[in-house]
């Protein structure tokens, strides 16, 4: 599918629906969320093809086969959903509703906001519990500033992975593109780790996820930089910090939105942190700023994220109007 006004209209309506409704608990308590179904399939492939008695090379090949299978299934499901909807009067509305379930604006805001609010309701202990739901690092090693930085980083990285990237692939390739992206992104989160269990089997999922996020990550950083003035940040400075520091991040993509957010909010992000009991000596992004982030900084990051989401919606709406 080439980008056209029809596809862009679906994108705009999906973004608006997700912003207004998000993921209603009452619905997903009764039905399996699409990401849960995707995760079940990935888990089955992991148990079936990631054999302990296989060599690392064989595991890597098995991982490639698993990724190709995931792409085929996700693409086929997307086509089977989209083809009849394109022929059905008003089918684009149903397509937008389906797409909205795989966009994470509202849920991301809610999860990050719970970390900010936990400081007031339950102190550092409760904030650590809430932040553990959205980051992979050891929460018990984090002080107040560490929890706040982790929440801000999550808002930036997941803005890219959970909002900008799925919308980008939806606009470009329709529901098949959206489902393929979400499937590979979920696979990366489940098996794309440098652990003895997954470093070979999850190699293909991790590398493909990097490729699929190359453009969206940079778009995410630009969107964040453009709305920096909403919290009295500087567009010019945010872009400069992003260009300077993005490459310092261990991920080829996460550094773009995170460094832009660091400059917009005026804090240093990333830096040393603990994963699985091991301290990583990562450099800071926006190192010249203060590292003592506060709950108020989480609130500022949330305002940046809302503004970036709104700007993205306006851009897609404008493109739909032009095309």
GROMACS .gro file of C-alpha atoms in nm:
model
  323
    1UNK     CA    1   0.000   0.000   0.000
    2UNK     CA    2   0.128   0.344  -0.093
    3UNK     CA    3   0.048   0.627   0.146
    4UNK     CA    4  -0.283   0.785   0.043
    5UNK     CA    5  -0.557   0.995   0.200
    6UNK     CA    6  -0.755   0.680   0.289
    7UNK     CA    7  -0.466   0.531   0.486
    8UNK     CA    8  -0.389   0.864   0.650
    9UNK     CA    9  -0.752   0.909   0.753
   10UNK     CA   10  -0.737   0.571   0.927
   11UNK     CA   11  -0.421   0.686   1.105
   12UNK     CA   12  -0.578   1.011   1.227
   13UNK     CA   13  -0.897   0.845   1.353
   14UNK     CA   14  -0.695   0.567   1.522
   15UNK     CA   15  -0.479   0.825   1.700
   16UNK     CA   16  -0.783   1.020   1.819
   17UNK     CA   17  -0.961   0.705   1.938
   18UNK     CA   18  -0.656   0.585   2.128
   19UNK     CA   19  -0.604   0.926   2.289
   20UNK     CA   20  -0.966   0.940   2.403
   21UNK     CA   21  -1.028   0.577   2.500
   22UNK     CA   22  -0.695   0.396   2.530
   23UNK     CA   23  -0.714   0.031   2.636
   24UNK     CA   24  -1.038  -0.004   2.838
   25UNK     CA   25  -0.994  -0.262   3.114
   26UNK     CA   26  -1.354  -0.381   3.087
   27UNK     CA   27  -1.294  -0.490   2.727
   28UNK     CA   28  -0.959  -0.661   2.766
   29UNK     CA   29  -1.077  -0.848   3.075
   30UNK     CA   30  -1.326  -1.021   2.845
   31UNK     CA   31  -1.118  -1.049   2.529
   32UNK     CA   32  -0.753  -1.132   2.468
   33UNK     CA   33  -0.562  -0.821   2.364
   34UNK     CA   34  -0.392  -0.859   2.023
   35UNK     CA   35  -0.049  -0.817   2.182
   36UNK     CA   36  -0.130  -1.101   2.424
   37UNK     CA   37  -0.214  -1.325   2.129
   38UNK     CA   38   0.107  -1.219   1.956
   39UNK     CA   39   0.304  -1.292   2.272
   40UNK     CA   40   0.146  -1.637   2.300
   41UNK     CA   41   0.260  -1.721   1.947
   42UNK     CA   42   0.613  -1.593   2.016
   43UNK     CA   43   0.627  -1.793   2.338
   44UNK     CA   44   0.528  -2.109   2.152
   45UNK     CA   45   0.800  -2.052   1.893
   46UNK     CA   46   1.054  -1.991   2.168
   47UNK     CA   47   0.964  -2.315   2.346
   48UNK     CA   48   0.955  -2.512   2.021
   49UNK     CA   49   1.257  -2.384   1.830
   50UNK     CA   50   1.497  -2.259   2.097
   51UNK     CA   51   1.645  -2.595   2.197
   52UNK     CA   52   1.911  -2.623   2.469
   53UNK     CA   53   2.089  -2.904   2.285
   54UNK     CA   54   2.128  -2.706   1.962
   55UNK     CA   55   2.442  -2.515   1.868
   56UNK     CA   56   2.442  -2.135   1.872
   57UNK     CA   57   2.446  -2.131   1.491
   58UNK     CA   58   2.146  -2.361   1.471
   59UNK     CA   59   1.963  -2.148   1.726
   60UNK     CA   60   2.032  -1.836   1.519
   61UNK     CA   61   1.895  -2.005   1.206
   62UNK     CA   62   1.591  -2.122   1.406
   63UNK     CA   63   1.542  -1.763   1.521
   64UNK     CA   64   1.548  -1.641   1.162
   65UNK     CA   65   1.288  -1.904   1.069
   66UNK     CA   66   1.075  -1.794   1.364
   67UNK     CA   67   1.090  -1.429   1.253
   68UNK     CA   68   0.996  -1.519   0.895
   69UNK     CA   69   0.702  -1.719   1.028
   70UNK     CA   70   0.591  -1.427   1.245
   71UNK     CA   71   0.610  -1.186   0.951
   72UNK     CA   72   0.408  -1.423   0.732
   73UNK     CA   73   0.136  -1.477   0.992
   74UNK     CA   74   0.110  -1.109   1.089
   75UNK     CA   75   0.107  -0.994   0.726
   76UNK     CA   76  -0.154  -1.252   0.628
   77UNK     CA   77  -0.381  -1.162   0.919
   78UNK     CA   78  -0.345  -0.795   0.830
   79UNK     CA   79  -0.436  -0.861   0.468
   80UNK     CA   80  -0.735  -1.078   0.563
   81UNK     CA   81  -0.863  -0.798   0.785
   82UNK     CA   82  -0.791  -0.510   0.553
   83UNK     CA   83  -0.905  -0.645   0.215
   84UNK     CA   84  -1.276  -0.683   0.302
   85UNK     CA   85  -1.279  -0.360   0.505
   86UNK     CA   86  -1.159  -0.163   0.203
   87UNK     CA   87  -1.463  -0.287   0.011
   88UNK     CA   88  -1.711  -0.232   0.293
   89UNK     CA   89  -1.881   0.110   0.318
   90UNK     CA   90  -1.745   0.269   0.632
   91UNK     CA   91  -1.495  -0.014   0.667
   92UNK     CA   92  -1.219   0.240   0.725
   93UNK     CA   93  -1.380   0.319   1.063
   94UNK     CA   94  -1.351  -0.046   1.168
   95UNK     CA   95  -0.991  -0.045   1.045
   96UNK     CA   96  -0.920   0.262   1.258
   97UNK     CA   97  -1.075   0.096   1.565
   98UNK     CA   98  -0.861  -0.214   1.511
   99UNK     CA   99  -0.549  -0.003   1.460
  100UNK     CA  100  -0.618   0.198   1.776
  101UNK     CA  101  -0.578  -0.119   1.987
  102UNK     CA  102  -0.212  -0.133   1.879
  103UNK     CA  103  -0.124   0.230   1.951
  104UNK     CA  104  -0.012   0.318   2.303
  105UNK     CA  105  -0.057   0.694   2.357
  106UNK     CA  106  -0.310   0.673   2.639
  107UNK     CA  107  -0.168   0.363   2.807
  108UNK     CA  108   0.185   0.505   2.800
  109UNK     CA  109   0.068   0.829   2.956
  110UNK     CA  110  -0.123   0.640   3.226
  111UNK     CA  111   0.171   0.415   3.317
  112UNK     CA  112   0.421   0.700   3.342
  113UNK     CA  113   0.174   0.922   3.529
  114UNK     CA  114   0.127   0.647   3.789
  115UNK     CA  115   0.498   0.667   3.868
  116UNK     CA  116   0.474   1.044   3.922
  117UNK     CA  117   0.161   1.012   4.133
  118UNK     CA  118   0.305   0.727   4.341
  119UNK     CA  119   0.556   0.960   4.504
  120UNK     CA  120   0.267   1.157   4.657
  121UNK     CA  121   0.050   0.858   4.750
  122UNK     CA  122   0.305   0.599   4.863
  123UNK     CA  123   0.652   0.750   4.846
  124UNK     CA  124   0.961   0.598   4.693
  125UNK     CA  125   0.857   0.237   4.763
  126UNK     CA  126   0.536   0.267   4.564
  127UNK     CA  127   0.709   0.465   4.287
  128UNK     CA  128   0.963   0.183   4.252
  129UNK     CA  129   0.677  -0.066   4.215
  130UNK     CA  130   0.512   0.142   3.944
  131UNK     CA  131   0.831   0.208   3.748
  132UNK     CA  132   0.917  -0.164   3.752
  133UNK     CA  133   0.615  -0.217   3.526
  134UNK     CA  134   0.763  -0.007   3.245
  135UNK     CA  135   1.143  -0.051   3.268
  136UNK     CA  136   1.374  -0.351   3.283
  137UNK     CA  137   1.630  -0.225   3.532
  138UNK     CA  138   1.639  -0.324   3.902
  139UNK     CA  139   1.394  -0.087   4.076
  140UNK     CA  140   1.533  -0.148   4.424
  141UNK     CA  141   1.864   0.006   4.322
  142UNK     CA  142   1.698   0.335   4.223
  143UNK     CA  143   1.672   0.639   4.444
  144UNK     CA  144   1.407   0.906   4.381
  145UNK     CA  145   1.608   1.068   4.102
  146UNK     CA  146   1.676   0.730   3.944
  147UNK     CA  147   1.309   0.638   3.942
  148UNK     CA  148   1.222   0.974   3.788
  149UNK     CA  149   1.487   0.941   3.518
  150UNK     CA  150   1.368   0.587   3.439
  151UNK     CA  151   1.010   0.708   3.399
  152UNK     CA  152   1.116   0.996   3.174
  153UNK     CA  153   1.331   0.767   2.961
  154UNK     CA  154   1.041   0.525   2.929
  155UNK     CA  155   0.809   0.804   2.816
  156UNK     CA  156   1.053   0.895   2.538
  157UNK     CA  157   1.153   0.547   2.422
  158UNK     CA  158   0.800   0.409   2.429
  159UNK     CA  159   0.669   0.718   2.253
  160UNK     CA  160   0.884   0.598   1.966
  161UNK     CA  161   0.816   0.223   1.993
  162UNK     CA  162   0.453   0.240   2.101
  163UNK     CA  163   0.320   0.544   1.917
  164UNK     CA  164   0.530   0.682   1.633
  165UNK     CA  165   0.658   0.353   1.488
  166UNK     CA  166   0.326   0.165   1.470
  167UNK     CA  167   0.158   0.472   1.319
  168UNK     CA  168   0.440   0.512   1.066
  169UNK     CA  169   0.403   0.153   0.945
  170UNK     CA  170   0.025   0.178   0.948
  171UNK     CA  171   0.043   0.485   0.723
  172UNK     CA  172   0.295   0.320   0.494
  173UNK     CA  173   0.165  -0.038   0.468
  174UNK     CA  174  -0.180  -0.040   0.626
  175UNK     CA  175  -0.294  -0.301   0.878
  176UNK     CA  176  -0.039  -0.559   0.753
  177UNK     CA  177   0.243  -0.313   0.820
  178UNK     CA  178   0.107  -0.230   1.164
  179UNK     CA  179   0.067  -0.596   1.264
  180UNK     CA  180   0.411  -0.692   1.134
  181UNK     CA  181   0.572  -0.406   1.326
  182UNK     CA  182   0.390  -0.485   1.652
  183UNK     CA  183   0.476  -0.854   1.617
  184UNK     CA  184   0.846  -0.793   1.563
  185UNK     CA  185   0.857  -0.529   1.836
  186UNK     CA  186   0.691  -0.771   2.078
  187UNK     CA  187   0.933  -1.045   1.974
  188UNK     CA  188   1.225  -0.814   2.045
  189UNK     CA  189   1.090  -0.740   2.393
  190UNK     CA  190   1.042  -1.112   2.465
  191UNK     CA  191   1.343  -1.282   2.305
  192UNK     CA  192   1.572  -1.006   2.176
  193UNK     CA  193   1.803  -1.014   2.478
  194UNK     CA  194   2.176  -1.075   2.511
  195UNK     CA  195   2.122  -1.357   2.760
  196UNK     CA  196   2.257  -1.712   2.716
  197UNK     CA  197   1.901  -1.826   2.644
  198UNK     CA  198   1.821  -1.573   2.372
  199UNK     CA  199   2.139  -1.414   2.237
  200UNK     CA  200   2.134  -1.643   1.930
  201UNK     CA  201   1.767  -1.733   1.894
  202UNK     CA  202   1.656  -1.372   1.944
  203UNK     CA  203   1.925  -1.221   1.721
  204UNK     CA  204   1.702  -1.188   1.413
  205UNK     CA  205   1.412  -1.036   1.607
  206UNK     CA  206   1.639  -0.778   1.770
  207UNK     CA  207   1.812  -0.680   1.447
  208UNK     CA  208   1.488  -0.653   1.249
  209UNK     CA  209   1.333  -0.444   1.524
  210UNK     CA  210   1.632  -0.209   1.499
  211UNK     CA  211   1.575  -0.175   1.124
  212UNK     CA  212   1.200  -0.114   1.155
  213UNK     CA  213   1.262   0.160   1.412
  214UNK     CA  214   1.539   0.345   1.229
  215UNK     CA  215   1.312   0.608   1.074
  216UNK     CA  216   1.043   0.624   1.347
  217UNK     CA  217   1.302   0.679   1.622
  218UNK     CA  218   1.443   0.981   1.446
  219UNK     CA  219   1.096   1.114   1.374
  220UNK     CA  220   1.015   1.071   1.743
  221UNK     CA  221   1.317   1.272   1.847
  222UNK     CA  222   1.227   1.547   1.602
  223UNK     CA  223   0.865   1.561   1.726
  224UNK     CA  224   0.985   1.588   2.087
  225UNK     CA  225   1.234   1.859   1.996
  226UNK     CA  226   0.973   2.062   1.808
  227UNK     CA  227   0.741   2.076   2.111
  228UNK     CA  228   1.017   2.146   2.366
  229UNK     CA  229   0.891   2.505   2.415
  230UNK     CA  230   0.578   2.360   2.581
  231UNK     CA  231   0.796   2.315   2.892
  232UNK     CA  232   1.017   2.619   2.820
  233UNK     CA  233   1.275   2.412   2.638
  234UNK     CA  234   1.455   2.512   2.321
  235UNK     CA  235   1.390   2.349   1.984
  236UNK     CA  236   1.741   2.437   1.869
  237UNK     CA  237   1.904   2.296   2.181
  238UNK     CA  238   1.695   1.980   2.177
  239UNK     CA  239   1.793   1.911   1.816
  240UNK     CA  240   2.159   1.987   1.892
  241UNK     CA  241   2.167   1.755   2.195
  242UNK     CA  242   1.986   1.484   2.000
  243UNK     CA  243   2.235   1.499   1.713
  244UNK     CA  244   2.529   1.502   1.953
  245UNK     CA  245   2.419   1.240   2.207
  246UNK     CA  246   2.190   0.993   2.028
  247UNK     CA  247   2.483   0.780   1.921
  248UNK     CA  248   2.602   0.742   2.280
  249UNK     CA  249   2.308   0.519   2.365
  250UNK     CA  250   2.356   0.142   2.356
  251UNK     CA  251   2.054   0.120   2.125
  252UNK     CA  252   2.086   0.251   1.769
  253UNK     CA  253   1.739   0.404   1.804
  254UNK     CA  254   1.642   0.478   2.166
  255UNK     CA  255   1.903   0.753   2.198
  256UNK     CA  256   1.716   0.980   1.956
  257UNK     CA  257   1.392   1.032   2.150
  258UNK     CA  258   1.566   1.002   2.488
  259UNK     CA  259   1.829   1.267   2.417
  260UNK     CA  260   1.565   1.500   2.273
  261UNK     CA  261   1.350   1.451   2.582
  262UNK     CA  262   1.650   1.506   2.809
  263UNK     CA  263   1.715   1.843   2.648
  264UNK     CA  264   1.348   1.942   2.641
  265UNK     CA  265   1.297   1.869   3.012
  266UNK     CA  266   1.643   1.990   3.114
  267UNK     CA  267   1.776   1.677   3.283
  268UNK     CA  268   2.051   1.424   3.216
  269UNK     CA  269   1.917   1.080   3.124
  270UNK     CA  270   2.060   0.730   3.082
  271UNK     CA  271   2.396   0.693   3.257
  272UNK     CA  272   2.498   0.395   3.476
  273UNK     CA  273   2.217   0.161   3.578
  274UNK     CA  274   2.168  -0.195   3.707
  275UNK     CA  275   2.027  -0.483   3.502
  276UNK     CA  276   2.007  -0.827   3.658
  277UNK     CA  277   2.249  -0.726   3.932
  278UNK     CA  278   2.508  -0.595   3.684
  279UNK     CA  279   2.600  -0.226   3.663
  280UNK     CA  280   2.631  -0.087   3.313
  281UNK     CA  281   2.863   0.210   3.263
  282UNK     CA  282   2.649   0.392   3.007
  283UNK     CA  283   2.721   0.760   2.936
  284UNK     CA  284   2.469   1.031   3.021
  285UNK     CA  285   2.258   1.199   2.755
  286UNK     CA  286   2.254   1.577   2.797
  287UNK     CA  287   2.529   1.531   3.055
  288UNK     CA  288   2.570   1.903   3.124
  289UNK     CA  289   2.221   1.917   3.278
  290UNK     CA  290   2.129   1.811   3.632
  291UNK     CA  291   2.084   1.439   3.696
  292UNK     CA  292   1.866   1.490   4.005
  293UNK     CA  293   1.533   1.447   3.828
  294UNK     CA  294   1.214   1.500   4.029
  295UNK     CA  295   0.848   1.393   4.005
  296UNK     CA  296   0.779   1.739   3.862
  297UNK     CA  297   1.015   1.654   3.576
  298UNK     CA  298   0.807   1.345   3.502
  299UNK     CA  299   0.507   1.576   3.472
  300UNK     CA  300   0.700   1.797   3.230
  301UNK     CA  301   0.797   1.494   3.021
  302UNK     CA  302   0.432   1.391   3.009
  303UNK     CA  303   0.337   1.736   2.879
  304UNK     CA  304   0.603   1.705   2.612
  305UNK     CA  305   0.469   1.363   2.516
  306UNK     CA  306   0.110   1.490   2.491
  307UNK     CA  307   0.223   1.780   2.272
  308UNK     CA  308   0.431   1.549   2.051
  309UNK     CA  309   0.133   1.314   2.010
  310UNK     CA  310  -0.088   1.609   1.918
  311UNK     CA  311   0.168   1.739   1.668
  312UNK     CA  312   0.194   1.398   1.506
  313UNK     CA  313  -0.185   1.381   1.468
  314UNK     CA  314  -0.194   1.728   1.313
  315UNK     CA  315   0.081   1.634   1.066
  316UNK     CA  316  -0.100   1.320   0.951
  317UNK     CA  317  -0.430   1.513   0.926
  318UNK     CA  318  -0.259   1.779   0.714
  319UNK     CA  319  -0.110   1.513   0.488
  320UNK     CA  320  -0.452   1.348   0.451
  321UNK     CA  321  -0.599   1.684   0.350
  322UNK     CA  322  -0.322   1.754   0.098
  323UNK     CA  323  -0.333   1.408  -0.058
   0.00000   0.00000   0.00000
